[in-house]
């Protein structure tokens, strides 16, 4: 299993984007931002390696590998600035350090619903991983119908100057939940579709989220049944 490092901008790109998009008051903190992005990128690499190691362990020792595939990304500068604005936070480095936990993100797509919790438990059991936040949108889906388990973990990163802890947001969801979230995300960011159609699609998607949940749960039951037989 290979961790797809999708949209992982390099630090030169981050630097260029800050120069282009950040308001002047933020640009004075540029070197702090770059160092923090680099720290978060290392944290994604650390957690990504842990997940890849779990994946190869499952592959060798489990009849069933819970992991379907994984993706990693760094938040781009424009979405970071947008998020600070949306949250009404002052445009300064300390706002990011204290409030934004998803500069580094990893998505783990699992085969079945139970697999979500297997992966989460196996990762969180590791002694150098600290759970900072957990939101279970599978047990309590969002009004949109969105389902996923969100974890924010902190991991130590060993740098030349010493060890620093950095956060990584991990979204764990099934293939069905991921398929749903991709389409709903597309709908959310479509600006050229008339509002009544958006509302209709959103309502349909709400229903499909429940349908998918039932289908995935029933398919998991068949899968477990077949496993018991073999
Ligand atoms: P923000 O990151 O500022 O949104 O706050 P938060 O971390 O409290 O938010 P949340 O726990 O809702 O997680 C945010 C991320 O989850 C988003 O960036 C999306 O990737 C995903 N997400 C949350 N809700 C939805 C939804 O309704 N639809 C889709 N497609 N994705 C969602
Ligand atoms: Mg978030």
PDB file of C-alpha atoms in Angstrom, residues 35-40 42 156-165:
ATOM      1  CA  UNK A  35       9.046  26.578   9.876  1.00  0.00           C
ATOM      2  CA  UNK A  36       5.611  25.562  11.144  1.00  0.00           C
ATOM      3  CA  UNK A  37       4.565  24.187   7.747  1.00  0.00           C
ATOM      4  CA  UNK A  38       7.803  22.223   7.618  1.00  0.00           C
ATOM      5  CA  UNK A  39       7.121  20.841  11.116  1.00  0.00           C
ATOM      6  CA  UNK A  40       3.577  19.854  10.108  1.00  0.00           C
ATOM      7  CA  UNK A  42       7.288  16.156   9.025  1.00  0.00           C
ATOM      8  CA  UNK A 156       6.848  14.281  18.287  1.00  0.00           C
ATOM      9  CA  UNK A 157       9.061  15.420  15.427  1.00  0.00           C
ATOM     10  CA  UNK A 158      12.828  15.202  15.891  1.00  0.00           C
ATOM     11  CA  UNK A 159      14.406  18.276  14.336  1.00  0.00           C
ATOM     12  CA  UNK A 160      18.003  19.482  14.278  1.00  0.00           C
ATOM     13  CA  UNK A 161      17.164  21.967  17.046  1.00  0.00           C
ATOM     14  CA  UNK A 162      15.393  19.396  19.232  1.00  0.00           C
ATOM     15  CA  UNK A 163      12.034  17.682  19.507  1.00  0.00           C
ATOM     16  CA  UNK A 164       8.761  19.492  18.821  1.00  0.00           C
ATOM     17  CA  UNK A 165       5.214  18.139  18.921  1.00  0.00           C
TER      18      UNK A 165
END
